[in-house]
PDB file of C-alpha atoms in Angstrom:
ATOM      1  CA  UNK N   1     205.664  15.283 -35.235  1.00 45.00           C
ATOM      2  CA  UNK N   2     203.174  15.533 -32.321  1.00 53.00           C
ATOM      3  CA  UNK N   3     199.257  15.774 -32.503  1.00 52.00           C
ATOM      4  CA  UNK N   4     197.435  16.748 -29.347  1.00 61.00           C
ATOM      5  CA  UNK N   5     193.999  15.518 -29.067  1.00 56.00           C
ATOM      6  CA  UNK N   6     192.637  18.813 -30.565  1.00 59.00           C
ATOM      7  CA  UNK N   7     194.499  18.172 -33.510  1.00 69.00           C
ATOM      8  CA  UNK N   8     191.753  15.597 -34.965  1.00 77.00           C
ATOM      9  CA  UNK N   9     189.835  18.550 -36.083  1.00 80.00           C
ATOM     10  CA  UNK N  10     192.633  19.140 -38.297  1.00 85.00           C
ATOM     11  CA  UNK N  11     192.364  15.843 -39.619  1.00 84.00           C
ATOM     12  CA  UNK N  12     189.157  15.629 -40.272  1.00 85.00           C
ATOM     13  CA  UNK N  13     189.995  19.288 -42.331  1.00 87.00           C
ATOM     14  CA  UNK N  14     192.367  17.753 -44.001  1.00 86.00           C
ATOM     15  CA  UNK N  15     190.334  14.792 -45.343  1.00 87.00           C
ATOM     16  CA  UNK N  16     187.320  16.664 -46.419  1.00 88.00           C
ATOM     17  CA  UNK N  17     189.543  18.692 -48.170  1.00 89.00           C
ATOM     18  CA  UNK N  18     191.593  15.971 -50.226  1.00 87.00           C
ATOM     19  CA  UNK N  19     188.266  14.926 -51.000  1.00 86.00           C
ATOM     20  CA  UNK N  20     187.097  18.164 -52.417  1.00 89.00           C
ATOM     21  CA  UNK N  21     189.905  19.633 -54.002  1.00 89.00           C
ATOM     22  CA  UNK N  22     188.128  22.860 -52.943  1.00 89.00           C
ATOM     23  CA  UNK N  23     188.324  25.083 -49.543  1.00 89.00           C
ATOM     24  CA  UNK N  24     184.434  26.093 -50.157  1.00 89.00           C
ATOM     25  CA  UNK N  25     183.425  22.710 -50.952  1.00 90.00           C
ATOM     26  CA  UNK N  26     185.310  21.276 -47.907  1.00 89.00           C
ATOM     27  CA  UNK N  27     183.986  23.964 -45.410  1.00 89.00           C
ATOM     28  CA  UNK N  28     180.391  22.813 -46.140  1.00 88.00           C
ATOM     29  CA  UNK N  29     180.948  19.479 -46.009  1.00 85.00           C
ATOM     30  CA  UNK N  30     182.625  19.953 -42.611  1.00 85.00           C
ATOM     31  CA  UNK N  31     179.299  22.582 -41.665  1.00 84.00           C
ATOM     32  CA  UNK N  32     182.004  25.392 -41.274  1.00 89.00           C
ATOM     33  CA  UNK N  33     182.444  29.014 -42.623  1.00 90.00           C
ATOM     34  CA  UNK N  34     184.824  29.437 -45.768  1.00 90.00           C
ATOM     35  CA  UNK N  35     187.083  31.410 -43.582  1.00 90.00           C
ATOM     36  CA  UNK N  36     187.421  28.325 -40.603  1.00 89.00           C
ATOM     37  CA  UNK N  37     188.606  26.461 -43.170  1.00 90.00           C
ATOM     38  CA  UNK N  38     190.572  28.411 -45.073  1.00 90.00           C
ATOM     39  CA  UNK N  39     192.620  29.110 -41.019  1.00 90.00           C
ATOM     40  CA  UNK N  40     192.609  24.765 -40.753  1.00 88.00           C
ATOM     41  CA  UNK N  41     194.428  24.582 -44.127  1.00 90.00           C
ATOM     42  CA  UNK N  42     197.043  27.341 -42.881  1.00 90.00           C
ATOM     43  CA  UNK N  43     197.477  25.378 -39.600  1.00 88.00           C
ATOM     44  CA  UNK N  44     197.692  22.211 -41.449  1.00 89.00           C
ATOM     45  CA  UNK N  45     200.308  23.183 -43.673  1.00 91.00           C
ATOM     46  CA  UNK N  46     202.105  24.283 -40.603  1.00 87.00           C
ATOM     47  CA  UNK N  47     201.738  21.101 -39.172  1.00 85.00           C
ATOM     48  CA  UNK N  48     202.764  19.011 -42.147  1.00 88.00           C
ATOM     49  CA  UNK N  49     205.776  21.532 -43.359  1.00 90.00           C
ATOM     50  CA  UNK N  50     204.023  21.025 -47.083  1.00 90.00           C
ATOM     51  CA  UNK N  51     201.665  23.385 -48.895  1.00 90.00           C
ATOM     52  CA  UNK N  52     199.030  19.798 -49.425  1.00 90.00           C
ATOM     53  CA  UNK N  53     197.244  21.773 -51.799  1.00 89.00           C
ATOM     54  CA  UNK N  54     198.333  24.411 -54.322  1.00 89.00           C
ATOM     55  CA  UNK N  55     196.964  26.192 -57.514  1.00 86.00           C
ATOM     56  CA  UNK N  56     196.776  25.083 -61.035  1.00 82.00           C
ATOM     57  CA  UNK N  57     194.877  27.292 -63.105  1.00 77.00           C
ATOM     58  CA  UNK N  58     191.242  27.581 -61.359  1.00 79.00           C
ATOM     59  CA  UNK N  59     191.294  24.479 -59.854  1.00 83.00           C
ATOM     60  CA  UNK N  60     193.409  22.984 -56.456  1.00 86.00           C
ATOM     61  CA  UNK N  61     195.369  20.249 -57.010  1.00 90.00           C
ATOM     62  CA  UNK N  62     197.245  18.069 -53.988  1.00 89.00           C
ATOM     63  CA  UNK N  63     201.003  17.990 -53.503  1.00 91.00           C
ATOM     64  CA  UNK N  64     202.951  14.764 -53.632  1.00 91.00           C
ATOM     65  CA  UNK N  65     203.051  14.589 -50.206  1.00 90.00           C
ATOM     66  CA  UNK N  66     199.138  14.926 -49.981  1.00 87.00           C
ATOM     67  CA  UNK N  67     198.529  12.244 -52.324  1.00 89.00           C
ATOM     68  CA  UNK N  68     200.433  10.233 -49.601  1.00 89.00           C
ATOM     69  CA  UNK N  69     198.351  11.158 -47.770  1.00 86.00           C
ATOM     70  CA  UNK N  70     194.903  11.084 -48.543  1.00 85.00           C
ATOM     71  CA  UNK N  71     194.219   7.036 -48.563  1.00 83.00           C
ATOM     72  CA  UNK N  72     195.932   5.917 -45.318  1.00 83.00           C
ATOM     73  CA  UNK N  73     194.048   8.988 -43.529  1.00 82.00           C
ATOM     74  CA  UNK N  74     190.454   8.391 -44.650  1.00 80.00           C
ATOM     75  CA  UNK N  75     190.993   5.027 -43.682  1.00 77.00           C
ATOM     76  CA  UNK N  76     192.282   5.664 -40.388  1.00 79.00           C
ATOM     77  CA  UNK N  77     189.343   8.241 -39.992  1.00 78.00           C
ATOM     78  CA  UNK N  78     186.954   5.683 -40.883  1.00 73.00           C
ATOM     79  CA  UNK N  79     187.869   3.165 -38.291  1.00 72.00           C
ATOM     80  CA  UNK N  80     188.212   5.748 -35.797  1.00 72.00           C
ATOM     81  CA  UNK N  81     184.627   6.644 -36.725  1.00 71.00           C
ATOM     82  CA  UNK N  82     183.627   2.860 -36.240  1.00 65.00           C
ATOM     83  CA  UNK N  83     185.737   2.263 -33.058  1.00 65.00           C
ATOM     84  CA  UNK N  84     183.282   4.936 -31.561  1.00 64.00           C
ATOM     85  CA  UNK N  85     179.876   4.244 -33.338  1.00 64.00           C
ATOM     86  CA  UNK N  86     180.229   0.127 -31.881  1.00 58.00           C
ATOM     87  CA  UNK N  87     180.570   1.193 -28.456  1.00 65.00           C
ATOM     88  CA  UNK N  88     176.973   3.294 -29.110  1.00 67.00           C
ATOM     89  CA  UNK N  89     173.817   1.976 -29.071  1.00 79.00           C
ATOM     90  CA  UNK N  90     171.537   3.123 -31.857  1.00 86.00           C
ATOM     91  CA  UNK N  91     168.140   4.231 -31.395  1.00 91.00           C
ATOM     92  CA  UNK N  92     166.131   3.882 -35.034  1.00 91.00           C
ATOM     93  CA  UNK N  93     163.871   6.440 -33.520  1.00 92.00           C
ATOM     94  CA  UNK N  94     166.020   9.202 -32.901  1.00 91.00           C
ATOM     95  CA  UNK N  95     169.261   8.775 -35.429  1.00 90.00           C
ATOM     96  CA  UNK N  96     169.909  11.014 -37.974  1.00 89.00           C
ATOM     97  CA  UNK N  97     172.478   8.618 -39.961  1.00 90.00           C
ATOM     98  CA  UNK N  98     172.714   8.573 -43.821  1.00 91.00           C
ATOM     99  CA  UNK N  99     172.912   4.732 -44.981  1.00 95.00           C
ATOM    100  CA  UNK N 100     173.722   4.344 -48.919  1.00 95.00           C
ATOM    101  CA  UNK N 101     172.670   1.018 -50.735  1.00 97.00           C
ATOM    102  CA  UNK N 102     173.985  -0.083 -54.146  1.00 97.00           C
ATOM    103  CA  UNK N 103     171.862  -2.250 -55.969  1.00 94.00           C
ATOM    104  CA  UNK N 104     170.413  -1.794 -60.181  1.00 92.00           C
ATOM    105  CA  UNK N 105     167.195  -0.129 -60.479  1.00 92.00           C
ATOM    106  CA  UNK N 106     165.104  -3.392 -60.601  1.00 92.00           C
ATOM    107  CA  UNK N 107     167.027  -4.054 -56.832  1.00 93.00           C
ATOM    108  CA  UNK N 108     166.370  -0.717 -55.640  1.00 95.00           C
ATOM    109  CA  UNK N 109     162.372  -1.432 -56.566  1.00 93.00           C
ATOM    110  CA  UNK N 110     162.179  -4.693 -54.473  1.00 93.00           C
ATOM    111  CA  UNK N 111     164.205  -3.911 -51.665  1.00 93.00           C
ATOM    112  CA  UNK N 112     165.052  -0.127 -51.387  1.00 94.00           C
ATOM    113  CA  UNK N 113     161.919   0.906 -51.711  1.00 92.00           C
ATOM    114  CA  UNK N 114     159.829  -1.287 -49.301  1.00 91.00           C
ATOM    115  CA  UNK N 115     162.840  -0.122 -46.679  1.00 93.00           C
ATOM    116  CA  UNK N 116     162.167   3.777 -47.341  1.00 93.00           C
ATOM    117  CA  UNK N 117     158.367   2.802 -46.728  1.00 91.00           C
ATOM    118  CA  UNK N 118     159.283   1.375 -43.251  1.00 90.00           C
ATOM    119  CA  UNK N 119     161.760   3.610 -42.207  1.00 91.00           C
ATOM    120  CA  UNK N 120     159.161   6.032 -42.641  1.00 88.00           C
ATOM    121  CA  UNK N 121     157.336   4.729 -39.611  1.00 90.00           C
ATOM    122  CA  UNK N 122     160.226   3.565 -37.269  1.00 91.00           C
ATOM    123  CA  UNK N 123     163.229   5.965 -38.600  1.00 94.00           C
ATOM    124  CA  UNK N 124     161.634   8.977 -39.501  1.00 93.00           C
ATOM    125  CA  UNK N 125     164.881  11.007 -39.351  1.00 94.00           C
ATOM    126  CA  UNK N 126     167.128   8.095 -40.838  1.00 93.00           C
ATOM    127  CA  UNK N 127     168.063   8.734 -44.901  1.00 93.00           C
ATOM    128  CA  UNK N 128     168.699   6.189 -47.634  1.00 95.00           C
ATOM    129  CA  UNK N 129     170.689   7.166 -50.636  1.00 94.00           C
ATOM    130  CA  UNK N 130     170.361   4.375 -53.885  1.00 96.00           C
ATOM    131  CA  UNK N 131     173.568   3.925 -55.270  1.00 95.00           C
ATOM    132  CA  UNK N 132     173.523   2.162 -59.071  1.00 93.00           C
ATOM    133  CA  UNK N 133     175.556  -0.345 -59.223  1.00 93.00           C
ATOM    134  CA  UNK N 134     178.779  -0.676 -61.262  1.00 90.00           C
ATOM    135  CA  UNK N 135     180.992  -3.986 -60.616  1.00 87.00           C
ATOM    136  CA  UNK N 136     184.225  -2.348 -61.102  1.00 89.00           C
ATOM    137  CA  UNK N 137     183.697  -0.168 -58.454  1.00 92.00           C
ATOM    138  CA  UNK N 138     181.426  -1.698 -56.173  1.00 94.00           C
ATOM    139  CA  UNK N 139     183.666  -3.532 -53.684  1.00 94.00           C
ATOM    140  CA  UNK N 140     185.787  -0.304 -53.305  1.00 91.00           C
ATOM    141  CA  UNK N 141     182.697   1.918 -52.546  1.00 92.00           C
ATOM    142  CA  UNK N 142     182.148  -0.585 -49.673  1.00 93.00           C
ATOM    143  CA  UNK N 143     185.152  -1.029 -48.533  1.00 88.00           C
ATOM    144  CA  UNK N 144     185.729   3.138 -47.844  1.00 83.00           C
ATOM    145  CA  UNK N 145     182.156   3.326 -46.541  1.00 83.00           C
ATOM    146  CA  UNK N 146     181.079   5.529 -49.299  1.00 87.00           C
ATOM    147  CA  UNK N 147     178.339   2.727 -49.412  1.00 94.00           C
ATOM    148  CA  UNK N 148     176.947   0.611 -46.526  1.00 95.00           C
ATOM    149  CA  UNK N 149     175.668  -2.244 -48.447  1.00 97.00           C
ATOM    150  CA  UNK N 150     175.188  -3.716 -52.173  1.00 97.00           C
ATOM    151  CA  UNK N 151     172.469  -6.043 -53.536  1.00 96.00           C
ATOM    152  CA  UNK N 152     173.538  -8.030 -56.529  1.00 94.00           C
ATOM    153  CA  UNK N 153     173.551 -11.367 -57.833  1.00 92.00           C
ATOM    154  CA  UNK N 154     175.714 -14.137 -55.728  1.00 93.00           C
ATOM    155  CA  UNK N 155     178.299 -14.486 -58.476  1.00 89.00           C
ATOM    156  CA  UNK N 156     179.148 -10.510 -58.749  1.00 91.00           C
ATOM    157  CA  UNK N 157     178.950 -10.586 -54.661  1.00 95.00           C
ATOM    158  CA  UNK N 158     182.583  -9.319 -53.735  1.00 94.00           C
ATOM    159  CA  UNK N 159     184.722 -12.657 -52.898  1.00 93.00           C
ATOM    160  CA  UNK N 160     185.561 -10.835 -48.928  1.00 93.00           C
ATOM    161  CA  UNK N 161     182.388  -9.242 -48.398  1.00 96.00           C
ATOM    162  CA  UNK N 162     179.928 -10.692 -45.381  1.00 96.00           C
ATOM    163  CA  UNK N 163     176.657 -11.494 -47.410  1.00 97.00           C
ATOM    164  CA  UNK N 164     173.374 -13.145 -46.284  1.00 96.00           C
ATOM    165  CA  UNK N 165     170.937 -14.536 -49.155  1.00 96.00           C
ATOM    166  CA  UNK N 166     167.922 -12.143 -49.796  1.00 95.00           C
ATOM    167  CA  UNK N 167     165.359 -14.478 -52.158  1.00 95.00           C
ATOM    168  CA  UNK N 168     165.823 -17.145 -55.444  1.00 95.00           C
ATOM    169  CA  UNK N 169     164.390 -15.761 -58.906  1.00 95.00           C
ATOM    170  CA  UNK N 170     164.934 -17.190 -62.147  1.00 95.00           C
ATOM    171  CA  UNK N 171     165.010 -15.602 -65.837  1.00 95.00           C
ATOM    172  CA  UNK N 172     162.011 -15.803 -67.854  1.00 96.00           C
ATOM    173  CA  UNK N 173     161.056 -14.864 -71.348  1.00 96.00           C
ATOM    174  CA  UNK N 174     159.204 -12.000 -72.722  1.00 97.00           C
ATOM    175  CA  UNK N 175     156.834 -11.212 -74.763  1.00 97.00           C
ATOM    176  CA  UNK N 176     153.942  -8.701 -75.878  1.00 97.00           C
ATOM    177  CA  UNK N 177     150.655  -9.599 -75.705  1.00 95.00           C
ATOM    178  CA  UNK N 178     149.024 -11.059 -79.281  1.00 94.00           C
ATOM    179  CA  UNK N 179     152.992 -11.193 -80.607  1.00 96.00           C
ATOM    180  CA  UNK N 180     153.727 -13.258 -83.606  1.00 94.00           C
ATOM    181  CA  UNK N 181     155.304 -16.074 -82.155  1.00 92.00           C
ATOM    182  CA  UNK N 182     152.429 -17.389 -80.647  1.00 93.00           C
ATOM    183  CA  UNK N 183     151.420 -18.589 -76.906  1.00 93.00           C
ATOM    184  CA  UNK N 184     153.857 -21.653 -76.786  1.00 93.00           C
ATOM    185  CA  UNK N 185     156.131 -22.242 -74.756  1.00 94.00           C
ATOM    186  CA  UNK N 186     159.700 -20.951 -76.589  1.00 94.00           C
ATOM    187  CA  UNK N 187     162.293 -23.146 -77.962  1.00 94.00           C
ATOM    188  CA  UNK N 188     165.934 -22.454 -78.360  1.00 94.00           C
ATOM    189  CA  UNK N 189     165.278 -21.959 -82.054  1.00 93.00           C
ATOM    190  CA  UNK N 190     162.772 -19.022 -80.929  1.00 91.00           C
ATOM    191  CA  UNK N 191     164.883 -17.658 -79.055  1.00 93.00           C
ATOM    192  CA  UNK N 192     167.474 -16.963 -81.879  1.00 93.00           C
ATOM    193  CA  UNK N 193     164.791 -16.390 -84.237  1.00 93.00           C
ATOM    194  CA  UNK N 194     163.326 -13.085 -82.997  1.00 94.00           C
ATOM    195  CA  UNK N 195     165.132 -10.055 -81.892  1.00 95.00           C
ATOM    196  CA  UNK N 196     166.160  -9.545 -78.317  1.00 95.00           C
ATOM    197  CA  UNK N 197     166.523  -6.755 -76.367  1.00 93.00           C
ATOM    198  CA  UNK N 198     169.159  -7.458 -72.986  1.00 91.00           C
ATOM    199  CA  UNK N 199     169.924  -5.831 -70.118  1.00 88.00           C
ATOM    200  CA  UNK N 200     173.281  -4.907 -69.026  1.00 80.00           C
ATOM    201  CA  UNK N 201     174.009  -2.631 -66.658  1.00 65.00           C
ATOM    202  CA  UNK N 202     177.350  -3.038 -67.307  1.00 65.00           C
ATOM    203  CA  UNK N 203     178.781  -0.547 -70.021  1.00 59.00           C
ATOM    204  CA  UNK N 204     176.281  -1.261 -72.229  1.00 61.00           C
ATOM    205  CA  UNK N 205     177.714  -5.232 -73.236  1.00 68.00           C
ATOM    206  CA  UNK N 206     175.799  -6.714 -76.167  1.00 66.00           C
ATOM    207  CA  UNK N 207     176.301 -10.284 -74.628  1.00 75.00           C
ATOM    208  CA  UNK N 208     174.623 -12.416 -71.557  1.00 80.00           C
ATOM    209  CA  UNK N 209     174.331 -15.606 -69.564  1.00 84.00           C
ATOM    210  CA  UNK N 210     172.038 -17.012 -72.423  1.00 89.00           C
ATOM    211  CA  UNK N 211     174.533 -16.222 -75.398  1.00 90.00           C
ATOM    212  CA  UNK N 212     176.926 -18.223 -72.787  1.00 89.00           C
ATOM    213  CA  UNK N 213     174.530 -21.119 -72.840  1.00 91.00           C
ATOM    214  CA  UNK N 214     173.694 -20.972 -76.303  1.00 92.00           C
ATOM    215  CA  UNK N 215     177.635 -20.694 -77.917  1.00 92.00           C
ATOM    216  CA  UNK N 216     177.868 -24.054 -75.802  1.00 92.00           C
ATOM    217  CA  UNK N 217     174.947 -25.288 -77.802  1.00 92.00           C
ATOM    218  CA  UNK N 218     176.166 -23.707 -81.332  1.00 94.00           C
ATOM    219  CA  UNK N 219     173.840 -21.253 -81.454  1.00 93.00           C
ATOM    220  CA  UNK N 220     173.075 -17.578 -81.336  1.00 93.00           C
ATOM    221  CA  UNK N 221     170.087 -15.450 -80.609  1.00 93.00           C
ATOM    222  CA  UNK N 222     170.050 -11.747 -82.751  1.00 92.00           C
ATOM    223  CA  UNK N 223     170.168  -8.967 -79.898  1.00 92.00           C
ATOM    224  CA  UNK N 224     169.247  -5.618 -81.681  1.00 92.00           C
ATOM    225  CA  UNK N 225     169.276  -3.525 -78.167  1.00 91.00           C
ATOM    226  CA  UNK N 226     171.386  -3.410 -75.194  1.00 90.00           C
ATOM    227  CA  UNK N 227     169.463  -1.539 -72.131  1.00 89.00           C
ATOM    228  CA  UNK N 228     171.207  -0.397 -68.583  1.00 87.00           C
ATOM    229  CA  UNK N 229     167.770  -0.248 -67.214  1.00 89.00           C
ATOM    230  CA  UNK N 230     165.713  -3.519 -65.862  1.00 91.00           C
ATOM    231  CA  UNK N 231     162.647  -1.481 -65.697  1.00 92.00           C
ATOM    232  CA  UNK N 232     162.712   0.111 -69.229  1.00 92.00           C
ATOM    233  CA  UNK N 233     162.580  -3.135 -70.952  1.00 94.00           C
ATOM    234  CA  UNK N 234     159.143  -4.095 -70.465  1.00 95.00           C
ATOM    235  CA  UNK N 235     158.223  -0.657 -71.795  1.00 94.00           C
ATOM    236  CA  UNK N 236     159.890  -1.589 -74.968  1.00 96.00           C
ATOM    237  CA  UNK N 237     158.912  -5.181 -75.337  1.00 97.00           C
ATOM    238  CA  UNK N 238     155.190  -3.761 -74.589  1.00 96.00           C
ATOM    239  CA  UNK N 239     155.252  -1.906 -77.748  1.00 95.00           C
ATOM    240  CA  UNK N 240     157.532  -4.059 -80.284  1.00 96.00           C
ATOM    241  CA  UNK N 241     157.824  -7.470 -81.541  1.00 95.00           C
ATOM    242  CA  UNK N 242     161.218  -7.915 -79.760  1.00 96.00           C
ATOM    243  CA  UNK N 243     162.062 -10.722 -76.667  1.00 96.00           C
ATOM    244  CA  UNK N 244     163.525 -10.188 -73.929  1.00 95.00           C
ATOM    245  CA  UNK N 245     164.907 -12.741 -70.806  1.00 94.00           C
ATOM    246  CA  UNK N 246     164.149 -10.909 -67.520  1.00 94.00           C
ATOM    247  CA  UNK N 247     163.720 -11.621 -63.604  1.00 95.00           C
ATOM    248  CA  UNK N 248     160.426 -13.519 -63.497  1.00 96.00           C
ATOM    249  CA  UNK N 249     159.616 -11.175 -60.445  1.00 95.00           C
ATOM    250  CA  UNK N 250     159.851  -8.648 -62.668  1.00 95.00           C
ATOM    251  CA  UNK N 251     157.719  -9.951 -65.473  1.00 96.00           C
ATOM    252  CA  UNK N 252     155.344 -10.675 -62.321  1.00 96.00           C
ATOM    253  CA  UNK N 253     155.011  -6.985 -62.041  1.00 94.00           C
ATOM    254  CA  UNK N 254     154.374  -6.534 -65.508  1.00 95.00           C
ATOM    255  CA  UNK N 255     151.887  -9.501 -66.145  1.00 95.00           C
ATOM    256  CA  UNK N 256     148.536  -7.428 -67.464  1.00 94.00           C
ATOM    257  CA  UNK N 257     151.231  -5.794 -70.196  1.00 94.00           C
ATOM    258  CA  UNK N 258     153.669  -8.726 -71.065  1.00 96.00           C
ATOM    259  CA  UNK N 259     153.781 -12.925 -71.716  1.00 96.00           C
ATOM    260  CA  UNK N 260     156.067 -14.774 -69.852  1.00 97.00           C
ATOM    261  CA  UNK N 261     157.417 -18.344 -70.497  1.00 97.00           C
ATOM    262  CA  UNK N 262     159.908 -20.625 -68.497  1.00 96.00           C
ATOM    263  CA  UNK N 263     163.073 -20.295 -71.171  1.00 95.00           C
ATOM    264  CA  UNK N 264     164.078 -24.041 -72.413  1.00 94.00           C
ATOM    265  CA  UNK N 265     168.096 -23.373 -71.028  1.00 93.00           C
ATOM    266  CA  UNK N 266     169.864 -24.693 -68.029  1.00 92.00           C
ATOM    267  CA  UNK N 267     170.894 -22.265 -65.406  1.00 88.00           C
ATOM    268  CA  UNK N 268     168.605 -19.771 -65.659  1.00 93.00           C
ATOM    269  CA  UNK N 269     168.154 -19.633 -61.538  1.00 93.00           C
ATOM    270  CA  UNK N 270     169.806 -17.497 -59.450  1.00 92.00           C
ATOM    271  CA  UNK N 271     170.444 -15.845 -56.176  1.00 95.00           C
ATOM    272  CA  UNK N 272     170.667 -12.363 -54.457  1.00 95.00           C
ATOM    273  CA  UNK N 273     172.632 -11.604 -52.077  1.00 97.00           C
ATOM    274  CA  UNK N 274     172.756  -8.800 -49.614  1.00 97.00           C
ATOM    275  CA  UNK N 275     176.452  -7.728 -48.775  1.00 97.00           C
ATOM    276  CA  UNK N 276     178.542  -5.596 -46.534  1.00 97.00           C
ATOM    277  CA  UNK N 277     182.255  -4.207 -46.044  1.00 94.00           C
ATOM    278  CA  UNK N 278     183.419  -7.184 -42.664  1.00 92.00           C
ATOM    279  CA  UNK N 279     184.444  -3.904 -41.031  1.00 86.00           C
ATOM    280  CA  UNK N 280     180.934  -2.931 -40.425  1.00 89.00           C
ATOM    281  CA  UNK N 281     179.799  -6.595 -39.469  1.00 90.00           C
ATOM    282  CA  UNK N 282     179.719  -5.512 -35.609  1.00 85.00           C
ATOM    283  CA  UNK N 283     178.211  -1.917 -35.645  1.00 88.00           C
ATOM    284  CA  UNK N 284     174.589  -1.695 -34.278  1.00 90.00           C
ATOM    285  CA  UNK N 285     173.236   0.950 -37.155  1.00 92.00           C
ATOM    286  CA  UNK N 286     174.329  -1.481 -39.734  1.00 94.00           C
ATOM    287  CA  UNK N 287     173.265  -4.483 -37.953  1.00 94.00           C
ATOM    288  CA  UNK N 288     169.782  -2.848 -37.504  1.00 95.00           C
ATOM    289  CA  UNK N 289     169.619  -1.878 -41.614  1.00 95.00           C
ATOM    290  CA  UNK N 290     170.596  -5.293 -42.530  1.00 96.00           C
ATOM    291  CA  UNK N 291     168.159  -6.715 -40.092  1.00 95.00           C
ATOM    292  CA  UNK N 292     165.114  -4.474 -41.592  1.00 94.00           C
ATOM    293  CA  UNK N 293     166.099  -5.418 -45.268  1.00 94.00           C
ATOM    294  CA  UNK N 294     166.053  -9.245 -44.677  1.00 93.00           C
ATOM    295  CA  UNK N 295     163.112  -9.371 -42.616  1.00 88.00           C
ATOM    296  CA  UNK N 296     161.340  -8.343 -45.633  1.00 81.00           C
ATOM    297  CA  UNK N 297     161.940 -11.280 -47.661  1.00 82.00           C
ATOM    298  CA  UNK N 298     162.245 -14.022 -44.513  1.00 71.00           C
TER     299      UNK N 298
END
């Protein structure tokens, strides 16, 4: 089989439309009419001698040989689309390119945000999509460019991703103001005393680094809550008599409302990381985003 050069149109076609499972869906996301589309996916199943996508019920579904397909193409498209965008230089000023960051809500606050505020002024045109972050799929989303870069602790950083470190913060514990427990600094036993709430953004786990630290002392603290959100939990810590262990830059943010106190436990330290797909290490739109986040915490 033989593609001429003006064939890559196809093959874009073809991708957008293994991706959308949907010749209306695929048109707009290629900035075509229904009909164009609808004439690609006739050509294309000329060109491929297989129907790629055929009817079940009121939905699309691909064809064996689509499936094939669909993987080794995007990723072929992908490079192309990076072979091209190194040998450009990019002009902040003047691009129009979408950049997606993954990162928890608490992430997105300190270094999303202060990036949307700049980009304001020196990429007016440029847009920034906040991706939440899920560990299971986080490397993947990176490595098919479906995101351009993920903030997260260093030990859920992706073993073969290109990271640089961001800024140090350490857990701290929470409190309300006037609570029961006092103004003293916490022991262990206080911290298995009261209720906890915890955050984990990761399918909503009733366990944490502390319950690691404290099984190797014997203990256990009483978690009642288990919260995806990093900035929900000083709302609820405002207003109960529950604990909580949180970023100490968070609890920063929240010190007119909330207590905080170092917590008595080794390893409560850690570090972020900011971290990329290697494939993108050399283009100059990436290079410029990852230069604009770090400067911000240099």
């Amino acid at each position: 089989m033989d593609i001429r050069p003006s064939d890559l149109g196809l093959l874009l076609a073809l991708d957008a439309l293994l991706r959308e499972l949907n010749v209306t869906r695929a048109a707009e996301r290629m900035n075509i009419s229904q009909p164009a589309m609808s004439a690609q996916l006739a050509r294309l199943r000329d060109l491929f001698d297989d129907p790629l996508l055929v009817s079940s019920g009121r939905t699309m579904v691909p064809t064996a040989r689509a499936l094939s397909l669909q993987e080794p193409l995007h990723l072929r498209l992908i490079e192309l689309s990076q072979l091209v965008r190194e040998r450009q230089p990019f002009d902040p000023s003047s691009s129009t390119r979408t950049f997606r960051i993954i990162g928890t809500d608490y992430l997105h606050m300190l270094v999303t945000l202060p990036l949307i505020r700049d980009l304001s002024r020196l990429a007016p045109d440029v847009q920034i999509i906040q991706l939440p972050f899920d560990q299971a799929t986080a490397w993947t989303q990176l490595e098919s460019l479906e995101a351009d870069l993920l903030v997260v602790w260093r030990q859920l950083t992706p073993e073969d991703a290109k990271a640089t470190p961001l800024f140090d913060d350490r857990l701290c514990l929470v409190q309300r103001k006037k609570h029961p427990r006092g103004i003293n600094n916490p022991t262990v036993d206080d911290i298995c005393e009261y209720p906890n709430a915890i955050i984990a953004p990761q399918a909503g786990a009733l366990w944490g680094v502390i319950d690691e630290v404290l099984k190797k002392l014997g203990k256990a603290r009483r978690v009642v809550t288990s919260m995806p959100s990093f900035l929900t939990v000083p709302l609820l810590i405002e207003q109960t008599d529950l604990v909580a262990a949180i970023p100490q830059r968070l609890a920063d943010m929240n010190a007119k409302k909330l207590e905080s106190f170092e917590i008595p436990l080794p390893n409560m330290d850690f570090e972020m990381l900011l971290s990329w797909h290697p494939r993108m290490q050399a283009d100059p739109g990436h290079q410029w985003l990852r230069q604009k986040v770090t400067e911000a915490f240099s």
